[in-house]
Short mmCIF file of C-alpha atoms in Angstrom, two decimals:
data_model
loop_
_atom_site.label_atom_id
_atom_site.label_comp_id
_atom_site.label_asym_id
_atom_site.label_seq_id
_atom_site.Cartn_x
_atom_site.Cartn_y
_atom_site.Cartn_z
CA UNK A 1 19.21 49.91 -19.84
CA UNK A 2 18.09 48.03 -16.73
CA UNK A 3 15.57 45.22 -17.10
CA UNK A 4 11.88 46.15 -17.01
CA UNK A 5 10.45 44.42 -13.93
CA UNK A 6 6.91 45.79 -14.17
CA UNK A 7 4.61 46.92 -16.96
CA UNK A 8 0.98 47.92 -16.52
CA UNK A 9 -0.53 48.21 -19.98
CA UNK A 10 -3.81 49.84 -21.00
CA UNK A 11 -5.21 49.94 -17.46
CA UNK A 12 -8.78 51.26 -17.32
CA UNK A 13 -10.76 51.39 -14.08
CA UNK A 14 -14.31 52.77 -14.01
CA UNK A 15 -16.24 52.73 -10.73
CA UNK A 16 -19.91 51.76 -10.44
CA UNK A 17 -20.96 55.42 -10.26
CA UNK A 18 -19.37 56.04 -13.67
CA UNK A 19 -16.25 57.81 -12.38
CA UNK A 20 -13.27 57.04 -14.64
CA UNK A 21 -10.29 56.71 -12.27
CA UNK A 22 -7.80 55.31 -14.81
CA UNK A 23 -8.13 55.49 -18.60
CA UNK A 24 -5.81 53.41 -20.79
CA UNK A 25 -2.76 53.97 -18.54
CA UNK A 26 0.56 52.39 -19.44
CA UNK A 27 3.17 52.44 -16.69
CA UNK A 28 6.53 50.73 -16.34
CA UNK A 29 9.30 50.27 -13.79
CA UNK A 30 12.92 49.14 -14.13
CA UNK A 31 15.02 46.98 -11.85
CA UNK A 32 16.97 49.07 -9.32
CA UNK A 33 14.93 52.22 -9.99
CA UNK A 34 13.18 54.71 -7.71
CA UNK A 35 10.31 56.09 -9.79
CA UNK A 36 8.07 58.95 -8.68
CA UNK A 37 4.33 58.74 -9.32
CA UNK A 38 2.73 62.18 -9.05
CA UNK A 39 -0.53 63.92 -9.85
CA UNK A 40 -3.29 66.00 -8.30
CA UNK A 41 -5.77 64.40 -5.93
CA UNK A 42 -8.18 62.43 -8.07
CA UNK A 43 -5.60 62.02 -10.85
CA UNK A 44 -5.67 58.23 -10.47
CA UNK A 45 -2.47 57.43 -8.56
CA UNK A 46 -4.13 55.60 -5.68
CA UNK A 47 -6.41 53.59 -7.96
CA UNK A 48 -3.51 52.54 -10.20
CA UNK A 49 -1.51 51.31 -7.21
CA UNK A 50 -4.58 49.54 -5.79
CA UNK A 51 -4.83 47.68 -9.10
CA UNK A 52 -1.16 46.71 -8.86
CA UNK A 53 -1.53 45.55 -5.25
CA UNK A 54 -4.74 43.61 -5.90
CA UNK A 55 -7.07 45.93 -3.99
CA UNK A 56 -8.98 46.86 -7.16
CA UNK A 57 -9.67 44.97 -10.39
CA UNK A 58 -9.61 46.93 -13.67
CA UNK A 59 -12.10 46.57 -16.52
CA UNK A 60 -9.29 46.58 -19.08
CA UNK A 61 -5.54 46.17 -19.24
CA UNK A 62 -2.86 43.75 -18.15
CA UNK A 63 0.07 43.53 -15.74
CA UNK A 64 3.42 41.98 -16.65
CA UNK A 65 6.07 41.05 -14.07
CA UNK A 66 9.53 40.47 -15.57
CA UNK A 67 7.88 40.23 -18.98
CA UNK A 68 5.41 37.53 -17.96
CA UNK A 69 1.63 38.11 -17.67
CA UNK A 70 0.59 38.30 -14.00
CA UNK A 71 -2.93 37.72 -12.76
CA UNK A 72 -3.43 39.90 -9.68
CA UNK A 73 -6.93 39.54 -8.26
CA UNK A 74 -6.13 40.20 -4.59
CA UNK A 75 -3.30 41.20 -2.26
CA UNK A 76 -2.14 37.60 -1.82
CA UNK A 77 -1.59 37.41 -5.58
CA UNK A 78 0.41 40.66 -5.44
CA UNK A 79 2.57 39.51 -2.52
CA UNK A 80 3.25 36.18 -4.24
CA UNK A 81 4.48 38.14 -7.29
CA UNK A 82 6.96 40.10 -5.15
CA UNK A 83 4.93 43.29 -4.74
CA UNK A 84 4.73 45.07 -1.38
CA UNK A 85 3.02 48.25 -0.25
CA UNK A 86 4.02 50.59 2.58
CA UNK A 87 0.88 52.57 3.38
CA UNK A 88 0.88 56.24 4.38
CA UNK A 89 -0.97 55.40 7.60
CA UNK A 90 1.01 52.72 9.41
CA UNK A 91 -0.70 49.36 9.82
CA UNK A 92 1.05 48.19 12.98
CA UNK A 93 -0.15 46.68 16.26
CA UNK A 94 1.30 48.95 18.99
CA UNK A 95 1.05 46.35 21.77
CA UNK A 96 3.16 43.81 19.85
CA UNK A 97 6.93 43.76 19.41
CA UNK A 98 8.74 44.72 16.22
CA UNK A 99 9.34 41.04 15.43
CA UNK A 100 5.70 40.08 16.02
CA UNK A 101 4.56 42.84 13.66
CA UNK A 102 7.11 41.96 10.99
CA UNK A 103 6.09 38.28 10.77
CA UNK A 104 2.31 38.85 10.88
CA UNK A 105 0.84 36.58 8.23
CA UNK A 106 3.91 34.33 8.05
CA UNK A 107 4.20 33.48 11.75
CA UNK A 108 6.81 30.78 12.54
CA UNK A 109 5.36 27.93 14.62
CA UNK A 110 6.93 25.38 16.97
CA UNK A 111 4.95 22.52 18.51
CA UNK A 112 1.76 24.24 17.41
CA UNK A 113 2.67 27.52 19.15
CA UNK A 114 4.05 30.83 17.92
CA UNK A 115 7.88 30.65 17.91
CA UNK A 116 8.92 34.08 19.23
CA UNK A 117 12.66 33.33 19.12
CA UNK A 118 12.41 32.36 15.45
CA UNK A 119 10.44 35.53 14.71
CA UNK A 120 13.19 37.57 16.36
CA UNK A 121 15.92 35.84 14.33
CA UNK A 122 13.96 36.28 11.08
CA UNK A 123 13.49 39.98 11.81
CA UNK A 124 17.12 40.46 12.83
CA UNK A 125 18.24 38.83 9.58
CA UNK A 126 16.28 41.36 7.53
CA UNK A 127 17.48 44.22 9.74
CA UNK A 128 21.12 43.20 9.30
CA UNK A 129 20.81 42.65 5.55
CA UNK A 130 19.32 46.07 4.86
CA UNK A 131 21.00 48.03 7.66
CA UNK A 132 17.88 48.68 9.78
CA UNK A 133 19.14 49.63 13.22
CA UNK A 134 16.16 48.48 15.28
CA UNK A 135 15.62 46.06 18.17
CA UNK A 136 13.20 43.23 17.18
CA UNK A 137 12.13 42.83 20.82
CA UNK A 138 10.98 46.45 21.31
CA UNK A 139 7.28 47.17 21.55
CA UNK A 140 6.01 49.19 18.58
CA UNK A 141 4.38 51.61 21.04
CA UNK A 142 7.89 52.59 22.20
CA UNK A 143 9.17 53.46 18.73
CA UNK A 144 9.56 56.84 17.05
CA UNK A 145 7.60 57.54 13.88
CA UNK A 146 10.73 57.00 11.79
CA UNK A 147 11.34 53.62 13.42
CA UNK A 148 7.72 52.59 12.81
CA UNK A 149 8.23 53.27 9.13
CA UNK A 150 11.26 50.99 9.13
CA UNK A 151 9.10 48.23 10.60
CA UNK A 152 6.59 48.72 7.78
CA UNK A 153 9.36 48.37 5.19
CA UNK A 154 10.71 45.26 6.92
CA UNK A 155 7.21 43.75 6.80
CA UNK A 156 7.20 43.83 2.99
CA UNK A 157 10.84 42.78 2.63
CA UNK A 158 10.44 39.66 4.78
CA UNK A 159 7.65 38.53 2.44
CA UNK A 160 10.04 38.76 -0.51
CA UNK A 161 8.96 42.04 -2.09
CA UNK A 162 11.16 43.22 -4.96
CA UNK A 163 8.71 45.92 -6.11
CA UNK A 164 7.83 48.29 -3.25
CA UNK A 165 5.08 50.92 -3.35
CA UNK A 166 5.79 53.81 -0.95
CA UNK A 167 2.68 55.98 -0.38
CA UNK A 168 3.60 59.46 0.95
CA UNK A 169 6.44 57.94 3.01
CA UNK A 170 7.79 61.21 4.44
CA UNK A 171 4.45 62.79 5.40
CA UNK A 172 5.11 62.59 9.16
CA UNK A 173 8.92 62.38 9.28
CA UNK A 174 11.41 64.96 10.52
CA UNK A 175 14.18 66.05 8.11
CA UNK A 176 16.62 63.77 9.94
CA UNK A 177 14.24 60.80 9.68
CA UNK A 178 13.67 61.59 6.01
CA UNK A 179 17.44 61.51 5.44
CA UNK A 180 17.60 58.08 7.10
CA UNK A 181 14.71 56.81 5.00
CA UNK A 182 16.36 57.98 1.78
CA UNK A 183 19.61 56.23 2.74
CA UNK A 184 17.53 53.08 3.23
CA UNK A 185 15.78 53.46 -0.12
CA UNK A 186 19.08 53.96 -1.94
CA UNK A 187 20.43 50.79 -0.29
CA UNK A 188 17.33 48.90 -1.44
CA UNK A 189 17.66 50.33 -4.94
CA UNK A 190 21.31 49.32 -5.13
CA UNK A 191 20.42 45.78 -4.02
CA UNK A 192 18.07 45.41 -6.99
CA UNK A 193 14.73 46.48 -5.52
CA UNK A 194 12.43 48.73 -7.53
CA UNK A 195 10.50 51.45 -5.72
CA UNK A 196 7.39 53.44 -6.67
CA UNK A 197 7.56 56.69 -4.67
CA UNK A 198 4.21 58.52 -4.36
CA UNK A 199 4.60 62.04 -2.99
CA UNK A 200 3.34 65.61 -3.17
CA UNK A 201 6.73 66.88 -1.96
CA UNK A 202 8.37 67.69 -5.26
CA UNK A 203 11.73 68.65 -3.78
CA UNK A 204 11.96 65.09 -2.43
CA UNK A 205 10.90 63.64 -5.77
CA UNK A 206 13.82 65.49 -7.38
CA UNK A 207 16.20 64.38 -4.65
CA UNK A 208 15.53 60.62 -4.53
CA UNK A 209 13.99 59.63 -7.90
CA UNK A 210 15.49 59.29 -11.37
CA UNK A 211 12.22 59.33 -13.32
CA UNK A 212 8.70 60.64 -12.79
CA UNK A 213 5.36 59.46 -14.19
CA UNK A 214 2.64 62.12 -14.17
CA UNK A 215 -1.10 61.38 -14.05
CA UNK A 216 -3.84 63.94 -14.63
CA UNK A 217 -7.61 63.35 -14.62
CA UNK A 218 -7.13 59.58 -14.92
CA UNK A 219 -4.77 59.75 -17.88
CA UNK A 220 -1.00 59.27 -18.01
CA UNK A 221 0.72 62.36 -19.42
CA UNK A 222 4.00 60.47 -19.71
CA UNK A 223 7.21 59.50 -17.95
CA UNK A 224 10.07 61.98 -17.75
CA UNK A 225 13.77 61.95 -16.88
CA UNK A 226 14.11 64.09 -13.75
CA UNK A 227 17.63 65.15 -14.66
CA UNK A 228 16.05 67.51 -17.18
CA UNK A 229 13.25 68.88 -14.96
CA UNK A 230 12.81 71.18 -11.97
CA UNK A 231 10.00 71.35 -9.41
CA UNK A 232 8.11 73.98 -11.39
CA UNK A 233 8.15 71.76 -14.49
CA UNK A 234 6.65 68.85 -12.52
CA UNK A 235 3.94 70.95 -10.87
CA UNK A 236 3.01 72.47 -14.24
CA UNK A 237 2.44 69.00 -15.68
CA UNK A 238 0.43 67.93 -12.61
CA UNK A 239 -1.86 70.94 -12.44
CA UNK A 240 -1.85 72.25 -16.00
CA UNK A 241 -0.62 75.71 -14.99
CA UNK A 242 2.26 77.43 -13.21
CA UNK A 243 2.20 76.92 -9.45
CA UNK A 244 3.88 79.35 -7.04
CA UNK A 245 5.62 77.05 -4.59
CA UNK A 246 6.96 79.87 -2.39
CA UNK A 247 4.68 82.15 -0.36
CA UNK A 248 5.60 85.84 -0.48
CA UNK A 249 4.22 87.80 2.47
CA UNK A 250 4.63 91.16 4.15
CA UNK A 251 5.49 91.45 7.83
CA UNK A 252 2.36 91.05 9.99
CA UNK A 253 0.56 93.99 11.57
CA UNK A 254 0.06 92.40 14.97
CA UNK A 255 -2.92 93.54 17.02
CA UNK A 256 -4.48 92.52 20.32
CA UNK A 257 -4.52 88.91 21.58
CA UNK A 258 -7.41 86.87 20.16
CA UNK A 259 -6.48 83.57 21.81
CA UNK A 260 -4.93 83.39 25.28
CA UNK A 261 -3.58 80.09 26.65
CA UNK A 262 -2.07 79.95 30.13
CA UNK A 263 -0.66 76.90 31.98
CA UNK A 264 -2.79 74.50 29.95
CA UNK A 265 -2.69 70.91 31.20
CA UNK A 266 -4.53 67.93 29.78
CA UNK A 267 -4.18 64.48 31.32
CA UNK A 268 -5.58 61.63 29.24
CA UNK A 269 -7.39 58.52 30.44
CA UNK A 270 -4.15 56.62 31.02
CA UNK A 271 -2.78 59.40 33.23
CA UNK A 272 -0.36 60.84 30.66
CA UNK A 273 0.20 64.60 30.50
CA UNK A 274 -0.49 65.08 26.77
CA UNK A 275 -0.42 68.86 27.33
CA UNK A 276 1.93 69.90 30.10
CA UNK A 277 1.86 73.59 31.03
CA UNK A 278 1.31 75.18 27.60
CA UNK A 279 1.25 79.00 27.54
CA UNK A 280 1.12 81.34 24.51
CA UNK A 281 -1.07 83.94 22.80
CA UNK A 282 -2.22 84.36 19.20
CA UNK A 283 -2.71 87.96 18.06
CA UNK A 284 -4.73 89.68 15.38
CA UNK A 285 -2.98 89.61 12.02
CA UNK A 286 -0.49 86.84 12.71
CA UNK A 287 -0.07 83.19 11.81
CA UNK A 288 1.41 81.12 14.63
CA UNK A 289 2.75 77.78 13.44
CA UNK A 290 3.22 74.64 15.51
CA UNK A 291 5.72 72.00 14.43
CA UNK A 292 6.55 68.70 16.07
CA UNK A 293 6.68 64.98 15.51
CA UNK A 294 3.08 63.77 15.46
CA UNK A 295 1.74 62.62 18.81
CA UNK A 296 3.48 65.28 20.89
CA UNK A 297 0.39 67.27 21.87
CA UNK A 298 -0.49 69.15 18.69
CA UNK A 299 -3.72 67.25 18.03
CA UNK A 300 -4.61 67.41 21.73
CA UNK A 301 -4.28 71.19 21.64
CA UNK A 302 -6.47 71.31 18.53
CA UNK A 303 -9.11 69.16 20.26
CA UNK A 304 -9.12 71.47 23.30
CA UNK A 305 -9.30 74.72 21.31
CA UNK A 306 -12.10 73.42 19.09
CA UNK A 307 -14.16 72.10 22.01
CA UNK A 308 -13.87 68.48 20.88
CA UNK A 309 -12.43 67.57 24.29
CA UNK A 310 -12.01 69.24 27.65
CA UNK A 311 -8.82 69.94 29.60
CA UNK A 312 -7.59 69.31 33.12
CA UNK A 313 -6.42 72.74 34.25
CA UNK A 314 -5.28 76.12 33.02
CA UNK A 315 -6.94 78.95 31.13
CA UNK A 316 -8.00 79.11 27.48
CA UNK A 317 -9.79 82.20 26.15
CA UNK A 318 -11.07 83.09 22.67
CA UNK A 319 -11.84 86.80 22.24
CA UNK A 320 -11.90 87.15 26.03
CA UNK A 321 -14.32 84.26 26.57
CA UNK A 322 -13.32 81.30 28.73
CA UNK A 323 -13.89 78.07 26.76
CA UNK A 324 -13.83 75.76 29.81
CA UNK A 325 -16.83 73.43 29.56
CA UNK A 326 -18.04 74.96 26.29
CA UNK A 327 -19.23 73.01 23.25
CA UNK A 328 -17.93 73.21 19.68
CA UNK A 329 -20.99 75.32 18.79
CA UNK A 330 -20.31 77.67 21.73
CA UNK A 331 -16.66 78.21 20.74
CA UNK A 332 -17.54 78.77 17.09
CA UNK A 333 -19.91 81.45 18.34
CA UNK A 334 -16.96 83.10 20.09
CA UNK A 335 -15.29 83.62 16.69
CA UNK A 336 -13.48 80.37 15.88
CA UNK A 337 -13.31 78.69 12.45
CA UNK A 338 -11.98 75.13 12.44
CA UNK A 339 -10.26 73.08 9.73
CA UNK A 340 -9.95 69.63 11.33
CA UNK A 341 -7.15 67.13 10.77
CA UNK A 342 -9.55 64.48 9.44
CA UNK A 343 -11.73 66.15 6.81
CA UNK A 344 -14.00 63.15 6.25
CA UNK A 345 -14.60 62.39 9.93
CA UNK A 346 -15.04 65.92 11.29
CA UNK A 347 -14.92 68.38 8.38
CA UNK A 348 -17.86 67.40 6.22
CA UNK A 349 -20.87 65.14 5.77
CA UNK A 350 -19.93 62.93 2.83
CA UNK A 351 -23.46 62.10 1.69
CA UNK A 352 -24.62 65.72 1.81
CA UNK A 353 -24.23 68.10 -1.12
CA UNK A 354 -21.45 70.62 -1.60
CA UNK A 355 -24.07 73.34 -1.08
CA UNK A 356 -25.28 71.98 2.25
CA UNK A 357 -21.74 71.39 3.52
CA UNK A 358 -20.64 74.94 2.72
CA UNK A 359 -23.57 76.51 4.59
CA UNK A 360 -23.76 73.88 7.35
CA UNK A 361 -22.71 76.43 9.98
CA UNK A 362 -25.19 79.09 8.83
CA UNK A 363 -28.62 77.48 8.95
CA UNK A 364 -29.44 79.42 12.12
CA UNK A 365 -28.20 82.83 10.89
CA UNK A 366 -30.84 85.44 10.06
CA UNK A 367 -29.37 86.53 6.72
CA UNK A 368 -29.80 82.99 5.39
CA UNK A 369 -33.43 82.63 6.48
CA UNK A 370 -36.83 84.03 5.59
CA UNK A 371 -39.01 83.18 8.54
CA UNK A 372 -38.65 79.45 9.19
CA UNK A 373 -37.36 78.80 5.64
CA UNK A 374 -33.91 79.05 4.11
CA UNK A 375 -33.28 81.63 1.35
CA UNK A 376 -32.58 79.05 -1.35
CA UNK A 377 -31.86 81.50 -4.19
CA UNK A 378 -29.52 83.58 -2.02
CA UNK A 379 -27.71 80.49 -0.74
CA UNK A 380 -27.35 79.10 -4.27
CA UNK A 381 -25.79 82.37 -5.42
CA UNK A 382 -23.19 82.54 -2.67
CA UNK A 383 -22.34 78.83 -2.94
CA UNK A 384 -21.81 79.22 -6.70
CA UNK A 385 -19.48 82.13 -5.95
CA UNK A 386 -17.52 80.14 -3.35
CA UNK A 387 -17.16 77.21 -5.76
CA UNK A 388 -15.62 79.67 -8.22
CA UNK A 389 -13.47 81.54 -5.68
CA UNK A 390 -12.07 78.37 -4.10
CA UNK A 391 -11.69 76.55 -7.44
CA UNK A 392 -13.76 73.52 -6.38
CA UNK A 393 -13.81 71.07 -9.30
CA UNK A 394 -17.29 69.51 -9.33
CA UNK A 395 -20.27 68.76 -11.56
CA UNK A 396 -22.52 71.15 -9.64
CA UNK A 397 -23.30 72.27 -6.10
CA UNK A 398 -25.79 69.43 -5.55
CA UNK A 399 -23.06 66.78 -5.97
CA UNK A 400 -22.39 64.72 -2.79
CA UNK A 401 -19.07 65.71 -1.25
CA UNK A 402 -17.87 62.09 -1.09
CA UNK A 403 -17.79 62.06 -4.92
CA UNK A 404 -15.01 64.67 -4.96
CA UNK A 405 -11.26 64.14 -4.82
CA UNK A 406 -9.49 64.68 -1.49
CA UNK A 407 -8.21 68.08 -2.55
CA UNK A 408 -11.65 69.29 -3.57
CA UNK A 409 -13.24 67.95 -0.37
CA UNK A 410 -10.69 70.01 1.55
CA UNK A 411 -11.57 73.06 -0.55
CA UNK A 412 -15.23 72.64 0.47
CA UNK A 413 -14.20 72.61 4.15
CA UNK A 414 -11.91 75.59 3.64
CA UNK A 415 -14.58 77.53 1.71
CA UNK A 416 -16.99 77.16 4.65
CA UNK A 417 -14.46 78.03 7.34
CA UNK A 418 -12.70 80.90 5.56
CA UNK A 419 -16.03 82.63 4.80
CA UNK A 420 -17.54 82.18 8.26
CA UNK A 421 -16.64 85.70 9.41
CA UNK A 422 -14.53 84.36 12.29
CA UNK A 423 -11.42 86.20 13.48
CA UNK A 424 -9.64 83.04 14.71
CA UNK A 425 -8.80 80.18 12.36
CA UNK A 426 -7.65 76.86 13.82
CA UNK A 427 -6.08 74.99 10.90
CA UNK A 428 -4.94 71.45 11.70
CA UNK A 429 -3.03 69.82 8.79
CA UNK A 430 -4.93 71.97 6.25
CA UNK A 431 -3.08 70.63 3.18
CA UNK A 432 -2.37 67.04 4.22
CA UNK A 433 -2.70 64.56 1.37
CA UNK A 434 -3.68 67.13 -1.24
CA UNK A 435 -1.92 68.18 -4.43
CA UNK A 436 0.32 71.19 -4.96
CA UNK A 437 -2.37 73.23 -6.72
CA UNK A 438 -4.90 72.91 -3.89
CA UNK A 439 -2.17 73.39 -1.27
CA UNK A 440 -1.00 76.57 -2.98
CA UNK A 441 -4.50 78.07 -2.85
CA UNK A 442 -5.04 77.17 0.83
CA UNK A 443 -1.64 78.46 1.96
CA UNK A 444 -2.07 81.74 0.11
CA UNK A 445 -5.54 82.22 1.60
CA UNK A 446 -4.29 81.63 5.16
CA UNK A 447 -1.65 84.34 4.74
CA UNK A 448 -4.03 86.67 2.86
CA UNK A 449 -6.69 86.53 5.59
CA UNK A 450 -4.12 87.38 8.26
CA UNK A 451 -2.81 90.35 6.28
CA UNK A 452 -6.03 91.77 4.81
CA UNK A 453 -8.60 90.86 7.48
CA UNK A 454 -6.43 90.73 10.61
CA UNK A 455 -7.34 87.10 11.28
CA UNK A 456 -5.47 85.28 14.05
CA UNK A 457 -4.43 81.84 12.81
CA UNK A 458 -3.02 78.77 14.52
CA UNK A 459 -1.42 76.52 11.90
CA UNK A 460 -0.63 72.95 12.97
CA UNK A 461 1.21 71.01 10.28
CA UNK A 462 3.55 68.06 9.86
CA UNK A 463 4.75 69.67 6.62
CA UNK A 464 7.77 71.66 7.76
CA UNK A 465 7.94 73.60 4.52
CA UNK A 466 4.35 74.71 5.12
CA UNK A 467 4.85 75.96 8.68
CA UNK A 468 8.07 77.74 7.70
CA UNK A 469 6.48 79.38 4.63
CA UNK A 470 3.15 80.43 6.13
CA UNK A 471 3.92 81.16 9.79
CA UNK A 472 5.07 84.40 11.34
CA UNK A 473 5.97 83.01 14.76
CA UNK A 474 6.80 79.34 15.18
CA UNK A 475 6.57 77.02 18.21
CA UNK A 476 7.89 73.46 18.51
CA UNK A 477 6.00 70.87 20.58
CA UNK A 478 7.63 67.85 22.19
CA UNK A 479 6.07 65.61 24.85
CA UNK A 480 3.23 68.06 25.43
CA UNK A 481 5.51 71.05 26.05
CA UNK A 482 6.73 74.03 24.03
CA UNK A 483 10.46 73.29 23.64
CA UNK A 484 11.35 76.08 21.21
CA UNK A 485 9.93 79.40 20.02
CA UNK A 486 11.07 81.44 17.03
CA UNK A 487 9.96 85.05 16.39
CA UNK A 488 10.49 84.73 12.61
CA UNK A 489 9.66 81.37 11.09
CA UNK A 490 11.25 82.22 7.74
CA UNK A 491 14.66 82.47 9.40
CA UNK A 492 14.62 78.87 10.69
CA UNK A 493 15.94 75.93 8.67
CA UNK A 494 14.20 72.55 8.47
CA UNK A 495 17.33 70.90 9.87
CA UNK A 496 17.35 73.17 12.95
CA UNK A 497 13.64 72.58 13.45
CA UNK A 498 14.20 68.83 13.26
CA UNK A 499 16.74 68.95 16.08
CA UNK A 500 14.18 70.47 18.46
CA UNK A 501 11.46 68.08 17.26
CA UNK A 502 13.65 65.06 18.02
CA UNK A 503 14.75 66.41 21.42
CA UNK A 504 18.37 66.95 20.39
CA UNK A 505 17.97 70.59 21.45
CA UNK A 506 15.66 72.41 23.87
CA UNK A 507 15.33 76.13 24.60
CA UNK A 508 15.29 77.37 28.17
CA UNK A 509 12.40 79.43 29.56
CA UNK A 510 14.71 82.46 29.49
CA UNK A 511 15.44 81.95 25.78
CA UNK A 512 11.71 81.80 25.00
CA UNK A 513 10.77 84.77 27.19
CA UNK A 514 8.75 87.30 25.21
CA UNK A 515 8.27 84.91 22.28
CA UNK A 516 5.09 83.21 23.55
#
């Protein structure tokens, strides 16, 4: 048995509002091990890792590193104990080089000035040692997403990390980039590093990890040998019930076009064509998926369709109405429902109640009003029903949304948008950062609404499994253009999709004719 390099014993963390994030959790990690840490949103994973990395201080419990008690009050304490954290959202400075980013906080100096050459040599040494094929002199802004992740890993390695926390590391990677990352993690494991792998992608947990620790409602259910478990076993422990990981759906009954996009161009403030001649329709009864490495125009398209930003030229119509110059309110009135990429920034008002968030788009509708007043009893009844239908775990409907877990916040947003009566749903990363149980419900509802209500849906997702499972037609975006179109998403492999996303393949206009 390998040496135990980390033990967190009896960790209890209770926030000022009384929320118990961790309750008497014991967690351990061996040398040269890749351990998965899984659980629903709100299960306590993030808090436990914040305690380990010095971002939170627990009320009870202790941390031992290599068998010795370790006092970790802040991140500097954690780093000095050989603990590093690679965050889900990269913490890089785009205008600086790889080397400058890697040595931030431990900058080499010469004659009182930053020693760039030394920074380059320090970075190159780490790159050579761990087989990172990356130029230390490149600007971070010029890197691919996969390369940026390598820079993040190098940042913790150069500071001497032997225990590395990886938070959703494959969330925005292509299959090819994920393969490269896993090769890197195996190399680190074999060189004696210990890795905590936090992920909602259970197939990846099975592939790269040897053991899994499962948290639920702030408690640790236990640690399990993955050799004796499948994905269904893991999800059952996480959620407390069987989860259907595969979406079964009938062929769509496609109707008339609901959304029409023709020659859409958007030029940003720096003169870049972030959307460059986009043309396609979305019909009644179908789910059109968009895949692509993040930053290739998907979010820009979402911003245009929702009315968050304008566009330079082209035509965009929703139910026959031109959206040029229209506001978000105007476009919603045309029949659009919108699940934004950032639920906290654009999807809800955190300090408002669940009730008020769910009916936020209906205050002006006659059926919700009696003269100048809202029909409180009627609204309470329908909100209670939506909380039940969408399985929102909460104390009651008056609870502020910010008190909920990420998955339940997303369910509040989805409950509002899916019950708005709209015939066009714009869903941008609808299951990002949420657990398998919540994701299952949202994915099933997207497909169900298209089949039973004839809703036209545009699904933008970095989760390739999601776009392949839920979509009928599938488009691939690269550099603001549609570079591939598939009439049947379920017949495309993740590997093939990755080749188009990375630019290794591109379809001609003739090949895509009739598919847009």
